[in-house]
Coordinates of C-alpha atoms in Angstrom, one line a residue:
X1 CA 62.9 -14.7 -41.9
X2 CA 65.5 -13.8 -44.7
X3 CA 62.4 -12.6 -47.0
X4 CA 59.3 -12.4 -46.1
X5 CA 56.1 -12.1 -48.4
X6 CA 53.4 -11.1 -47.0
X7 CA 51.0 -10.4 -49.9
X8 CA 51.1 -9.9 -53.6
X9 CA 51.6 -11.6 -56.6
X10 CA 55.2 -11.7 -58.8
X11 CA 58.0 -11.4 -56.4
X12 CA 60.7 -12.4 -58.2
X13 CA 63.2 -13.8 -55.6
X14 CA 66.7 -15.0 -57.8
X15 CA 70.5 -15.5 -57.8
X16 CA 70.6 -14.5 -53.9
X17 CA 72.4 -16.2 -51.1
X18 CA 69.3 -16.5 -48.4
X19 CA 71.1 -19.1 -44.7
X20 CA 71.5 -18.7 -41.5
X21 CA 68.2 -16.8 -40.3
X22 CA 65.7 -17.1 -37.4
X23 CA 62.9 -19.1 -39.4
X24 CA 62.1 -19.6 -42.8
X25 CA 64.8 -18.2 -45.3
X26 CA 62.0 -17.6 -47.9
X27 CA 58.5 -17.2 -45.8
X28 CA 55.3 -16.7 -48.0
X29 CA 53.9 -16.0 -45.3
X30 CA 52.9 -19.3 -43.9
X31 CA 53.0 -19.2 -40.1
X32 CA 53.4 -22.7 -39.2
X33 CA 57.3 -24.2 -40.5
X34 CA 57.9 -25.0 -44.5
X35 CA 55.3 -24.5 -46.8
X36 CA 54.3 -27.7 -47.9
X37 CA 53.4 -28.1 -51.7
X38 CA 50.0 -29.3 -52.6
X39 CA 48.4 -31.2 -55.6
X40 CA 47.8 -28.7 -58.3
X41 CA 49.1 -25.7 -56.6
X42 CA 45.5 -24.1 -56.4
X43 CA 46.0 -22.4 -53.3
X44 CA 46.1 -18.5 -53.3
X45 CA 48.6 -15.7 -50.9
X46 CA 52.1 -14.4 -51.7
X47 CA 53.4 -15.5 -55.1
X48 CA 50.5 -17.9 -55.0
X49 CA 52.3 -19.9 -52.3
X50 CA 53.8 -20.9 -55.7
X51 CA 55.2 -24.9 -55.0
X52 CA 58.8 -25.4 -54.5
X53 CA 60.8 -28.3 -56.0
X54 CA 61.3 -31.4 -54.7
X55 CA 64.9 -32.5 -54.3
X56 CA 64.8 -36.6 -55.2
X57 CA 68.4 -37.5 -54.9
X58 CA 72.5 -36.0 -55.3
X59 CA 74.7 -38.5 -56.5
X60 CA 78.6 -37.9 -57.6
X61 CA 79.1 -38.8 -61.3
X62 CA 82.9 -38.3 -61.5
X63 CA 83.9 -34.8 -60.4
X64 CA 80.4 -33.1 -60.6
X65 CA 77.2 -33.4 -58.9
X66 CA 73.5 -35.1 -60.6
X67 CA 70.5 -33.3 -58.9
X68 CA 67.0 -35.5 -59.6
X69 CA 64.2 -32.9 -59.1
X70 CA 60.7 -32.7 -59.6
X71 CA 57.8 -30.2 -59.8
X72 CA 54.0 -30.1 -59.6
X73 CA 52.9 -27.0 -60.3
X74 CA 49.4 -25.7 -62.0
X75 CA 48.0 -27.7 -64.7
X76 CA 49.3 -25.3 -67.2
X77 CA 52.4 -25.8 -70.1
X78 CA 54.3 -22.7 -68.3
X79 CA 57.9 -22.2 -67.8
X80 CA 59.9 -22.0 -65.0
X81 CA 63.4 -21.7 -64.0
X82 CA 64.9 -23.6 -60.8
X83 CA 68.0 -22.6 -58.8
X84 CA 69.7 -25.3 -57.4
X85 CA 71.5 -24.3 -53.9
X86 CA 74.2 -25.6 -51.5
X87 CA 73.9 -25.2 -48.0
X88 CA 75.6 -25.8 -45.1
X89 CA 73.7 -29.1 -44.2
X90 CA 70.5 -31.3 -44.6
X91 CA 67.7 -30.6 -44.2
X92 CA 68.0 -26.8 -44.5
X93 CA 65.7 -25.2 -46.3
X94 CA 68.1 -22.1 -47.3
X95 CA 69.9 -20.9 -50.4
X96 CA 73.8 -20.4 -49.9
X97 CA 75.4 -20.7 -52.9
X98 CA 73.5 -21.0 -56.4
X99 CA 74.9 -23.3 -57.9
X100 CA 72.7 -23.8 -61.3
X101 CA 70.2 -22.5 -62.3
X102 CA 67.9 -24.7 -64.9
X103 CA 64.9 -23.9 -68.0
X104 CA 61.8 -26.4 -67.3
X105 CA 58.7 -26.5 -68.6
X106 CA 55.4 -28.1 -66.9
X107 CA 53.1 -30.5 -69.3
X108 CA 49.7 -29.8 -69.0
X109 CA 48.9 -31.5 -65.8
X110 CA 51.4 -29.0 -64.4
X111 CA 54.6 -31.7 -63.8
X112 CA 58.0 -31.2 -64.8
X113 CA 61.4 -33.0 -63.7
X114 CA 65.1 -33.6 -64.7
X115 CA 68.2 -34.8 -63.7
X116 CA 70.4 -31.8 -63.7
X117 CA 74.4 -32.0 -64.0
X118 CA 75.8 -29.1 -61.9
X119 CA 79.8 -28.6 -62.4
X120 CA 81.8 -29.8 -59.2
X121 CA 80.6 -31.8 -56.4
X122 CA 78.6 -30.2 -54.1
X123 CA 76.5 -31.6 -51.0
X124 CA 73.2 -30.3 -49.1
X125 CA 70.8 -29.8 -52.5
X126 CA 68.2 -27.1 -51.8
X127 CA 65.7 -25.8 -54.8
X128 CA 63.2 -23.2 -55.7
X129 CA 60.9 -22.4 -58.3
X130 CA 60.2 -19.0 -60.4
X131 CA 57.7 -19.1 -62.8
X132 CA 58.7 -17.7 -65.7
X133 CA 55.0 -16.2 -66.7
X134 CA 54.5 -14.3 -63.0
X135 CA 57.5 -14.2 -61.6
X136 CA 56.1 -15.6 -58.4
X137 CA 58.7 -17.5 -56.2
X138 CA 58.8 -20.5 -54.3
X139 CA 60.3 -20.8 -50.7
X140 CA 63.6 -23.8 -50.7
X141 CA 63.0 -26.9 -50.6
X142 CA 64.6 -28.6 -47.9
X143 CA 68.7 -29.7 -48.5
X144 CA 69.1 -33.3 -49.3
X145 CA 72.5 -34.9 -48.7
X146 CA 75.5 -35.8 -51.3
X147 CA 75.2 -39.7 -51.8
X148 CA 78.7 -40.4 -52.8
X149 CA 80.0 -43.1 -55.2
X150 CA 82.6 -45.2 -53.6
X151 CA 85.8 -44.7 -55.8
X152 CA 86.9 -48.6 -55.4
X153 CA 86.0 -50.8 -58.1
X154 CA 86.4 -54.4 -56.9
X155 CA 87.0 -57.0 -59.5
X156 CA 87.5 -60.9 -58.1
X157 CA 90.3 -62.3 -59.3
X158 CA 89.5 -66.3 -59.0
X159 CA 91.3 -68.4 -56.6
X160 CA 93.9 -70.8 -58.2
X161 CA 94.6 -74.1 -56.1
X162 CA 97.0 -75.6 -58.5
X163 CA 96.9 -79.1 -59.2
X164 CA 95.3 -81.0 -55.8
X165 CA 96.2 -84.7 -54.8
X166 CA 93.3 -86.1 -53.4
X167 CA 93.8 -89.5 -51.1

């Protein structure tokens, strides 16, 4: 692993560049591939095994890049800040290069998600969570894939017959 947490609360992991390791690039210690995230986030370990964001979709608008993420956390209002990485391709769970890094709040049933405008266009989306209270960290979510926007607009231009003769 890149970083590896095996106990203890408020390990602040930010603004690093964590690819291209054997396993998990951020491991809360959970032997067995990604951590997935659970309803609530009630389970316990390193940084609470604090759950990551999910990536929904990267579009192009123009020259820069829309991230749609998500978040269930606790069922707490509590801030948090999530870094928005790209990586080298999808699927990766890894941080390469930060390339935003966004204020969120959860309501009180521990949700919070945006649509985050990131400068430039960038592909392979990974995210993580730090909650602003602890500290703790999330591992990456896994990288999800630039959807570009086709840059052809096609407008139909009807098809004039003239006058016809019909016989």
């Amino acid at each position: 692993s890149g970083v590896h947490i095996v106990n203890g609360t408020g390990n602040r992991i930010t603004s690093n560049s964590i690819y291209g390791n054997i396993g998990k690039n951020i491991d809360l210690d959970f032997m067995y591939g990604g951590l997935p995230n659970d309803a609530g986030d009630g389970d316990t370990g390193p940084n609470e095994r604090q759950n990551h964001p999910d990536v929904a979709s990267v579009t192009q608008s123009g020259g820069n890049t829309l991230v749609n993420w998500s978040l269930n956390s606790t069922a707490l209002v509590k801030p948090y800040s999530i870094e928005l990485y790209s990586n080298l391709g999808p699927g990766t769970a890894a941080g390469k290069t930060l390339v935003a890094t966004i204020p969120a709040s959860t309501d009180i049933a521990g949700n919070a998600a945006g649509t985050a405008p990131v400068t430039g266009l960038w592909d392979n989306i990974s995210a993580l969570a730090i909650d602003g209270t602890t500290g703790d960290t999330s591992e990456f979510s896994p990288a999800v894939a630039l959807t570009p926007t086709p840059d052809v607009t096609v407008t139909p231009n009807p098809l004039n017959l003239g006058s016809v003769a019909l016989d």
